[in-house]
mmCIF file of C-alpha atoms in Angstrom:
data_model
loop_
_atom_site.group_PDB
_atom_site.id
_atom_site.type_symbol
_atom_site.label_atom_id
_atom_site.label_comp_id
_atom_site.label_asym_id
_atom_site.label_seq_id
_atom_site.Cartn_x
_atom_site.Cartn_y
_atom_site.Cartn_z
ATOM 1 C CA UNK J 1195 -9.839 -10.359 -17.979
ATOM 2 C CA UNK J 1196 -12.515 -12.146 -18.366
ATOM 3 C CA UNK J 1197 -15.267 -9.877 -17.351
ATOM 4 C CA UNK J 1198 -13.825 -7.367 -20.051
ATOM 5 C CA UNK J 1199 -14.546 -9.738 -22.709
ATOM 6 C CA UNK J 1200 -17.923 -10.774 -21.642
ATOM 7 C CA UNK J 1201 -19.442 -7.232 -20.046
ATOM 8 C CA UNK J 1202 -19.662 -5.683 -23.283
ATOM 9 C CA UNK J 1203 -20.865 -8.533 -25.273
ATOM 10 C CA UNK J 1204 -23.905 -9.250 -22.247
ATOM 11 C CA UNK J 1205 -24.640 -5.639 -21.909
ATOM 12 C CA UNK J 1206 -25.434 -5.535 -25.565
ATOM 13 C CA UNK J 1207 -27.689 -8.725 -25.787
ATOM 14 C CA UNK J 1208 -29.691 -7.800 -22.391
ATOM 15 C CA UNK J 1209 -30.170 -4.101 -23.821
ATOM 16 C CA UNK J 1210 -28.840 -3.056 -20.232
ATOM 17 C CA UNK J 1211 -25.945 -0.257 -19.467
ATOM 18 C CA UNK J 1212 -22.310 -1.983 -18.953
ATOM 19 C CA UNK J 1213 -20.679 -0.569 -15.962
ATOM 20 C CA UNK J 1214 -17.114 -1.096 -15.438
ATOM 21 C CA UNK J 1215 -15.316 -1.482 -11.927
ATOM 22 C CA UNK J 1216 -11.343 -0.661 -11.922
ATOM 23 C CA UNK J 1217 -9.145 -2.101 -9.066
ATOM 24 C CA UNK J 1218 -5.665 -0.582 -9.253
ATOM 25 C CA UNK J 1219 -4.363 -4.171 -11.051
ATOM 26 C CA UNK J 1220 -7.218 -4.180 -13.455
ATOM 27 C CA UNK J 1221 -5.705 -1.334 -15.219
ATOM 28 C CA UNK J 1222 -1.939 -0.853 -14.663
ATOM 29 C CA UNK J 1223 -1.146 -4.345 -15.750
ATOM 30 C CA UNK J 1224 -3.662 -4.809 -18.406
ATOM 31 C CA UNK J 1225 -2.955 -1.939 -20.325
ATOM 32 C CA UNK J 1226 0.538 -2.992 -21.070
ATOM 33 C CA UNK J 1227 -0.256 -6.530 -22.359
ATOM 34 C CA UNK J 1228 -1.014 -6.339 -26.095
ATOM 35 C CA UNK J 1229 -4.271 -8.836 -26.092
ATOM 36 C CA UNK J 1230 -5.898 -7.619 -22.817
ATOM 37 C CA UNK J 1231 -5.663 -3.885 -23.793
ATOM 38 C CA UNK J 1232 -7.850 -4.271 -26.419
ATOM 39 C CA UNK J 1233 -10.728 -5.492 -23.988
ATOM 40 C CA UNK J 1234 -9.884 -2.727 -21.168
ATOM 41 C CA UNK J 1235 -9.953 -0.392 -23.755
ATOM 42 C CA UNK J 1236 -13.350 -1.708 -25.460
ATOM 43 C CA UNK J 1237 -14.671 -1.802 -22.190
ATOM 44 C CA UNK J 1238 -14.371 1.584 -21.136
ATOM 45 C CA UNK J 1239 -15.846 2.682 -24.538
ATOM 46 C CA UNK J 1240 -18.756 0.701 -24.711
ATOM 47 C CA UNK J 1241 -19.436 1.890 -20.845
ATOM 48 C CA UNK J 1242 -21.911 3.740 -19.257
ATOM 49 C CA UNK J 1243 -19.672 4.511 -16.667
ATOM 50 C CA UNK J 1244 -16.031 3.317 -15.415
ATOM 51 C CA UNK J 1245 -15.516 3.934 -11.774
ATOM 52 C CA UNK J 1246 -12.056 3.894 -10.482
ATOM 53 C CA UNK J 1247 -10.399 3.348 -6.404
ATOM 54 C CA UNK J 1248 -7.774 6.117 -7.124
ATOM 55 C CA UNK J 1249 -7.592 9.759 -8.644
ATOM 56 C CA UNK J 1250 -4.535 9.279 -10.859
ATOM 57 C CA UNK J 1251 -6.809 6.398 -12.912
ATOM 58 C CA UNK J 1252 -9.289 9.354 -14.097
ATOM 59 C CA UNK J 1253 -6.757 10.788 -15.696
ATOM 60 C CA UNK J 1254 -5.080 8.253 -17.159
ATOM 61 C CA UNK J 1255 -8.406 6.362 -18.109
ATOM 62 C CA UNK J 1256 -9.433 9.790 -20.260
ATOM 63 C CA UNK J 1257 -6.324 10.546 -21.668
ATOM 64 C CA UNK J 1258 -7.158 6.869 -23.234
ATOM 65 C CA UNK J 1259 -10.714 7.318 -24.192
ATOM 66 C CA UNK J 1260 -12.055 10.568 -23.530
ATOM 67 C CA UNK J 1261 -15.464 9.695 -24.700
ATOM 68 C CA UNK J 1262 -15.738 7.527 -21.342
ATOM 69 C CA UNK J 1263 -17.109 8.342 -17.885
ATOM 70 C CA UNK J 1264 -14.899 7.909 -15.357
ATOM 71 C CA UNK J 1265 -15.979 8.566 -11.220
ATOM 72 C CA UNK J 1266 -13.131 8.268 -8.692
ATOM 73 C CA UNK J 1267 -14.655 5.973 -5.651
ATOM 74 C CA UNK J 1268 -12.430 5.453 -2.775
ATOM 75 C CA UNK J 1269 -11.746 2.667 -0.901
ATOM 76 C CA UNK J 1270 -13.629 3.078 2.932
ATOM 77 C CA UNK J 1271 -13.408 0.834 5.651
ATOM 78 C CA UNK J 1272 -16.470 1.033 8.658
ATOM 79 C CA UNK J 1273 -14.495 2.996 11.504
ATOM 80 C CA UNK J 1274 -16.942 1.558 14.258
ATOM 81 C CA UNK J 1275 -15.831 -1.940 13.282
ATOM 82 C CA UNK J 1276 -11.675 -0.987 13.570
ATOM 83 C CA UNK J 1277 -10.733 -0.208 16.760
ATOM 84 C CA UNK J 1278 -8.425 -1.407 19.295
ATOM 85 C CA UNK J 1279 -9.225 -2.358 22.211
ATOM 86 C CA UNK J 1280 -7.360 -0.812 25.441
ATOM 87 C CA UNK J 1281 -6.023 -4.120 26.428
ATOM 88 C CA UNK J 1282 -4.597 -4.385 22.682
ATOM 89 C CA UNK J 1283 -3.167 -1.100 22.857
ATOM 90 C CA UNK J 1284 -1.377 -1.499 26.089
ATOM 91 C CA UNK J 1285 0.153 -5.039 24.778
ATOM 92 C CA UNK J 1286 1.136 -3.250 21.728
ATOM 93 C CA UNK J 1287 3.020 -0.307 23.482
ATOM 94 C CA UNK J 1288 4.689 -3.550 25.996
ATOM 95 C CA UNK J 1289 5.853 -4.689 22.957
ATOM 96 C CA UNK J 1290 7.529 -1.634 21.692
ATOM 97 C CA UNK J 1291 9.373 -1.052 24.716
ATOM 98 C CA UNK J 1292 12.575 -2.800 24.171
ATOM 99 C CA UNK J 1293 12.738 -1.454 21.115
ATOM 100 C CA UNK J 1294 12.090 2.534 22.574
ATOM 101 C CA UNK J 1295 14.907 2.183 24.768
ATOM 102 C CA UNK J 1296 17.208 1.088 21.776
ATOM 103 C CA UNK J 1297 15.954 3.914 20.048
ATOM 104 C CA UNK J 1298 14.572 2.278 17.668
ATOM 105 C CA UNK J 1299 11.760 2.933 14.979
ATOM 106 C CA UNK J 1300 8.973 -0.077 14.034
ATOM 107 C CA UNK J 1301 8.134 0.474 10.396
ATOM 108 C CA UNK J 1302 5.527 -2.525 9.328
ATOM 109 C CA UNK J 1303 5.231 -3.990 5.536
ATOM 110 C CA UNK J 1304 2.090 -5.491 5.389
ATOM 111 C CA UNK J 1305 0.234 -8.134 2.697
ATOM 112 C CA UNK J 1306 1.632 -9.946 -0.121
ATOM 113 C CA UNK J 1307 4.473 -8.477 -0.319
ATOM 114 C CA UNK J 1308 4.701 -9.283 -3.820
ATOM 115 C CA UNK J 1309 7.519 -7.150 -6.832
ATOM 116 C CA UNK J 1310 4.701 -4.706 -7.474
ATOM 117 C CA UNK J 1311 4.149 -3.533 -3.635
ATOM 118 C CA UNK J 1312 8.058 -2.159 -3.796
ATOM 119 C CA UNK J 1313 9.145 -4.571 -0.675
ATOM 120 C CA UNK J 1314 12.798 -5.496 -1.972
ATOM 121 C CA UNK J 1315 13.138 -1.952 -3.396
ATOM 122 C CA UNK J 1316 12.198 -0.724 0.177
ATOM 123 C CA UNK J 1317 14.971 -3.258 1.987
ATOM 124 C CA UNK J 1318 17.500 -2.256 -0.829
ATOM 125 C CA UNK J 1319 16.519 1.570 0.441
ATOM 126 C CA UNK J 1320 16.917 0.849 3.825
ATOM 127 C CA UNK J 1321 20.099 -0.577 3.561
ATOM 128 C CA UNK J 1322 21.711 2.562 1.073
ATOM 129 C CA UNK J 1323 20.752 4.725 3.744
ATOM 130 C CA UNK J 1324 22.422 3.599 6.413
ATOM 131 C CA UNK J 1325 19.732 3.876 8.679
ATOM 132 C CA UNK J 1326 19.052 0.008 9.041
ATOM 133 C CA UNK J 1327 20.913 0.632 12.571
ATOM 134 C CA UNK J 1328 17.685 2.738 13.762
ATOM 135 C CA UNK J 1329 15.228 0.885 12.216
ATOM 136 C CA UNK J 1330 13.210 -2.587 13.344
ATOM 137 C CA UNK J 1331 10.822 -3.866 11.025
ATOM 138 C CA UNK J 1332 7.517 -6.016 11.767
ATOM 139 C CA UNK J 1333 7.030 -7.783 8.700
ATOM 140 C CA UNK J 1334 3.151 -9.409 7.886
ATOM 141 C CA UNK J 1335 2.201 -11.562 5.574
ATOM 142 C CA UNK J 1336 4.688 -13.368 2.159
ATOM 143 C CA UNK J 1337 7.594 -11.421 1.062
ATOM 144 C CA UNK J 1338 8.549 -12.785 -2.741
ATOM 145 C CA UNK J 1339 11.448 -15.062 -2.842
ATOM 146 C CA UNK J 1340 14.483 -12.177 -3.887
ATOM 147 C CA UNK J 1341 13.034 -10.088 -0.632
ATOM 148 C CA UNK J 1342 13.501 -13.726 1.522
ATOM 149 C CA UNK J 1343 17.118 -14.061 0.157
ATOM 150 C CA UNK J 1344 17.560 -10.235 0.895
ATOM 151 C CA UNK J 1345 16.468 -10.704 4.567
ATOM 152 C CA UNK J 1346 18.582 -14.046 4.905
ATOM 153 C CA UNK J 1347 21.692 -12.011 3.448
ATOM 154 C CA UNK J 1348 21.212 -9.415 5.479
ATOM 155 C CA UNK J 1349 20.159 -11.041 8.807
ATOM 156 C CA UNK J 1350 23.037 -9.527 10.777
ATOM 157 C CA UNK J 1351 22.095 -5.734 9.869
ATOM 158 C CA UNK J 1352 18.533 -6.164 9.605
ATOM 159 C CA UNK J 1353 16.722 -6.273 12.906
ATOM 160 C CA UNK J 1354 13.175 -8.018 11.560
ATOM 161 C CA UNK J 1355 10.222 -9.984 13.209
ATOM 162 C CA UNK J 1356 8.029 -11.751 10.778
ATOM 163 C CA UNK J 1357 4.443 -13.173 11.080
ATOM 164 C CA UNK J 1358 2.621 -14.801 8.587
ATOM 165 C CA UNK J 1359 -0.003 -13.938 6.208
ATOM 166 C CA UNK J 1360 -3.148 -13.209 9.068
ATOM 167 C CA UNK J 1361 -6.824 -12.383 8.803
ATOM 168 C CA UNK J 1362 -7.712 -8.675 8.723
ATOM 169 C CA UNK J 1363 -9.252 -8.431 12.175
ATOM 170 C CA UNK J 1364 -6.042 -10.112 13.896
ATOM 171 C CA UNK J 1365 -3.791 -6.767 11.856
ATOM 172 C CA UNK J 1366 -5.189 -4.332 14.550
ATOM 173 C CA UNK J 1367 -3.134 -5.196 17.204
ATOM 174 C CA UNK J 1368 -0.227 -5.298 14.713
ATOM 175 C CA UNK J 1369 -0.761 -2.073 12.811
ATOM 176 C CA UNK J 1370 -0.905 -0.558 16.678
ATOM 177 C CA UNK J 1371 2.900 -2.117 16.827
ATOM 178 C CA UNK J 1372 4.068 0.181 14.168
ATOM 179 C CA UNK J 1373 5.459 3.816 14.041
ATOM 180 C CA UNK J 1374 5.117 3.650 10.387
ATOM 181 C CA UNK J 1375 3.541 1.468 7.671
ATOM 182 C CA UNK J 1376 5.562 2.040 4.532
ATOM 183 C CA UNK J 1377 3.701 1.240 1.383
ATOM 184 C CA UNK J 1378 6.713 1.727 -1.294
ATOM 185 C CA UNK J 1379 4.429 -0.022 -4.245
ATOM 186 C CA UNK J 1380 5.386 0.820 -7.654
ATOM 187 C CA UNK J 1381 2.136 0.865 -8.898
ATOM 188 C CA UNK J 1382 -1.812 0.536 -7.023
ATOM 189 C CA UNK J 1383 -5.010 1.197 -6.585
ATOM 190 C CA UNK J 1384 -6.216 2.392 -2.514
ATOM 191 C CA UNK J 1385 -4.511 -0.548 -0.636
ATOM 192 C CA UNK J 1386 -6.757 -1.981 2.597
ATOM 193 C CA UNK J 1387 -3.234 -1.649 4.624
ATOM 194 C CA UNK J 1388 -3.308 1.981 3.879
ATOM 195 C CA UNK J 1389 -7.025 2.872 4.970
ATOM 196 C CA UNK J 1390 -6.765 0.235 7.492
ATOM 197 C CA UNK J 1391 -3.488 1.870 9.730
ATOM 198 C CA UNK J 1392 -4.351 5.936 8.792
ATOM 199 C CA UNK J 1393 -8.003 4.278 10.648
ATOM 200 C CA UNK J 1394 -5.717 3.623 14.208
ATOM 201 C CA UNK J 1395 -3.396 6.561 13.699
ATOM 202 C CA UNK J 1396 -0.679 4.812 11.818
ATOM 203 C CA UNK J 1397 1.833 7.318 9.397
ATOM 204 C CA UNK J 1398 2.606 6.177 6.040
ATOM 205 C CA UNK J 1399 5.613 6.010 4.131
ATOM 206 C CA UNK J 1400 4.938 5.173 0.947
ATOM 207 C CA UNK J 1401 4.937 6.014 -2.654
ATOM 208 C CA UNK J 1402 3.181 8.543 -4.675
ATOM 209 C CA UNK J 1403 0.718 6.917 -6.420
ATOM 210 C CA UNK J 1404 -2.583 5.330 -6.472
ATOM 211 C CA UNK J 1405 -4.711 5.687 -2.856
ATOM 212 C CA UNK J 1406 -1.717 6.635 -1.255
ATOM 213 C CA UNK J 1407 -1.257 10.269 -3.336
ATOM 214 C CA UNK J 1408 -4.987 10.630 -2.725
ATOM 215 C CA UNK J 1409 -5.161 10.185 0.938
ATOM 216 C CA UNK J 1410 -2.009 10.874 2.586
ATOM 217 C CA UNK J 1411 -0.667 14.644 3.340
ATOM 218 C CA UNK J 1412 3.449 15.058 2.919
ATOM 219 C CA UNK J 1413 4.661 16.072 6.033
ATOM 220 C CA UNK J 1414 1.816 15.971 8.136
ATOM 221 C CA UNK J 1415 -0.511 12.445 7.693
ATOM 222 C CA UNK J 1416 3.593 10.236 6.677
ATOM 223 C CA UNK J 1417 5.700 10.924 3.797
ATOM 224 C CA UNK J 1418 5.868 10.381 0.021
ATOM 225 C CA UNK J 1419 8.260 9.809 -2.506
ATOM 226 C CA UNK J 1420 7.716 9.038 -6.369
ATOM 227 C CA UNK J 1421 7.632 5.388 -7.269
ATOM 228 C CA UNK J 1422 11.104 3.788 -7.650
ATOM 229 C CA UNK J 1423 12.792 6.966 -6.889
ATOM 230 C CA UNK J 1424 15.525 5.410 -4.739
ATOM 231 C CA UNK J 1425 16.263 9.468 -3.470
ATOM 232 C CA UNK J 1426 13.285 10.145 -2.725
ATOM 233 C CA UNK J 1427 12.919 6.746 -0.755
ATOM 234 C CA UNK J 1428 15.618 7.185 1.453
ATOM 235 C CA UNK J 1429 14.984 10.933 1.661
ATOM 236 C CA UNK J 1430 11.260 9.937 3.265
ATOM 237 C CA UNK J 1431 12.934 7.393 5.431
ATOM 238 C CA UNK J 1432 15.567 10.422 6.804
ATOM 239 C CA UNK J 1433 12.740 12.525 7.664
ATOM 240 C CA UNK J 1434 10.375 9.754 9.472
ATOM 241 C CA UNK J 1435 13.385 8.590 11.505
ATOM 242 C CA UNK J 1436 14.195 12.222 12.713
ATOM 243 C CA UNK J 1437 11.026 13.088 14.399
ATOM 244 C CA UNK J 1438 10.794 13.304 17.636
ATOM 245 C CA UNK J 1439 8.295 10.341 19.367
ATOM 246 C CA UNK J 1440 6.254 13.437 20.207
ATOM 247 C CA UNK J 1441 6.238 14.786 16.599
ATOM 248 C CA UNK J 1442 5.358 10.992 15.526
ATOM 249 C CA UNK J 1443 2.192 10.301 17.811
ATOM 250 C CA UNK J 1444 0.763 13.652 16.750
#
C-alpha cells in the first residue's frame, strides 16, 4: 500500500497527473481493511485516471467514487511467443493416454494455490459430487497447508500428480496435459493461468468473477459458477465431465 500513500502526495509536489494501476488484490483486499481503504480510496479521487484488469472493478470502483475515471485494461499475453511445439503436443497427448482409457478427465489447478484462488473449496467440491472417481487432477505449483492435509486425507479417492511451482514457459507443455483448468478463486483480477491455457485451447472451469466473467463464454469457451457457490461448483463440474471428448476439443 505503499504506492497509495505516496502517489498522491508526489503527484501533488511534481504538479504531474497521478495515475493509478489496479491488480485484482490491490482492491478486493484493501478495501476491507480499515487503514488501507482510506489510501485506495484517496487515491482514486485524487486520480487522473484508475485503470483496472477486470470489468466488475469499474463498477465497483464508481459505485465508490463516482467522480473517478476508471478504464477496464485486460490482461494480454503475445500469442506468437505461446505455442506448443508438435513434439510437446504429442508427449502431452502420450501422457493422457492411460488416463483416456480409464475414462478419465485431467482438470489442472495452477499457481499459488493460495485460500483466495478457491483450491480447498474446489477439492471439498469435487469430493460432494461424487465425481472424484472420473476425475485426475495435475496439480502445479503450492497448494496452502489445509488443501495439503485435504490431499493427504484423501489420497485413496483422489487420483492427483503434483509438480512444483515452475517458470511460465515450462506451463505449456502442462496446460496441453489438461482437459480443463479450473480457476474456482473467490475473488481476482485476469489471472496469467487463465489467458495463458484459453491461448492453447484449454476450457475453464472457474468462478464468476474478475478476468474469468470477462473472458470466458458459459457453455461454449468452459463453465462458470458464482464464487463459493458450492451448487453451482459441482453443477459446472457435472456438465464438464459429461461432454463427449469430441464436444471437449471443440
Amino acid at each position: 500500500y505503499l504506492p497509495l500513500i505516496g502517489g498522491p502526495v508526489l503527484a501533488s509536489w511534481l504538479q504531474l497527473p497521478l495515475v493509478v494501476l489496479i491488480r485484482g488484490n490491490d482492491f478486493d483486499e484493501a478495501i476491507f481493511v480499515p487503514k488501507r481503504r482510506a489510501y485506495l480510496l484517496e487515491a482514486f479521487q485524487r486520480a487522473a485516471a484508475v485503470c483496472v484488469v477486470s470489468e466488475d472493478k469499474v463498477h465497483k470502483i464508481q459505485r465508490l467514487t463516482p467522480e473517478a475515471h476508471v478504464t477496464w485494461i485486460t490482461n494480454g499475453i503475445e500469442l506468437e511467443e505461446w505455442e506448443l511445439l508438435p513434439s510437446e503436443r504429442a508427449r502431452a497427448e502420450e501422457w493422457k493416454r492411460p488416463f483416456k482409457e480409464r475414462s478419465l478427465t485431467v482438470i489442472g489447478l495452477f499457481g499459488h494455490l493460495k485460500s483466495k484462488k478457491g483450491g480447498l473449496f474446489f477439492l471439498k467440491c469435487l469430493l460432494q459430487s461424487g465425481l472424484q472417481e472420473q476425475v485426475h487432477l495435475l496439480l502445479v505449483g503450492e497448494p496452502g497447508t489445509a488443501m495439503l492435509e485435504l490431499l493427504e486425507e484423501e489420497a485413496q479417492a483422489l487420483s492427483v500428480t503434483r509438480f512444483p511451482f515452475l517458470d511460465r514457459y515450462e506451463l505449456l507443455p502442462l496446460y496441453a496435459r489438461c482437459d480443463f483448468v479450473a480457476l474456482p478463486s473467490f475473488y481476482d483480477g485476469t489471472p496469467n493461468v487463465l489467458l495463458e491455457s484459453m491461448a492453447l485451447g484449454v476450457p475453464t472451469i472457474g468462478s464468476r468473477c474478475g478476468g474469468m466473467a470477462d473472458l470466458v463464454e458459459h457453455g461454449e469457451t468452459g463453465y462458470l459458477f458464482d464464487p463459493g457457490d458450492p451448487h453451482g461448483c459441482r453443477e459446472s463440474l457435472y456438465r464438464a465431465l459429461h461432454l463427449s471428448p469430441e464436444e471437449v476439443d471443440s
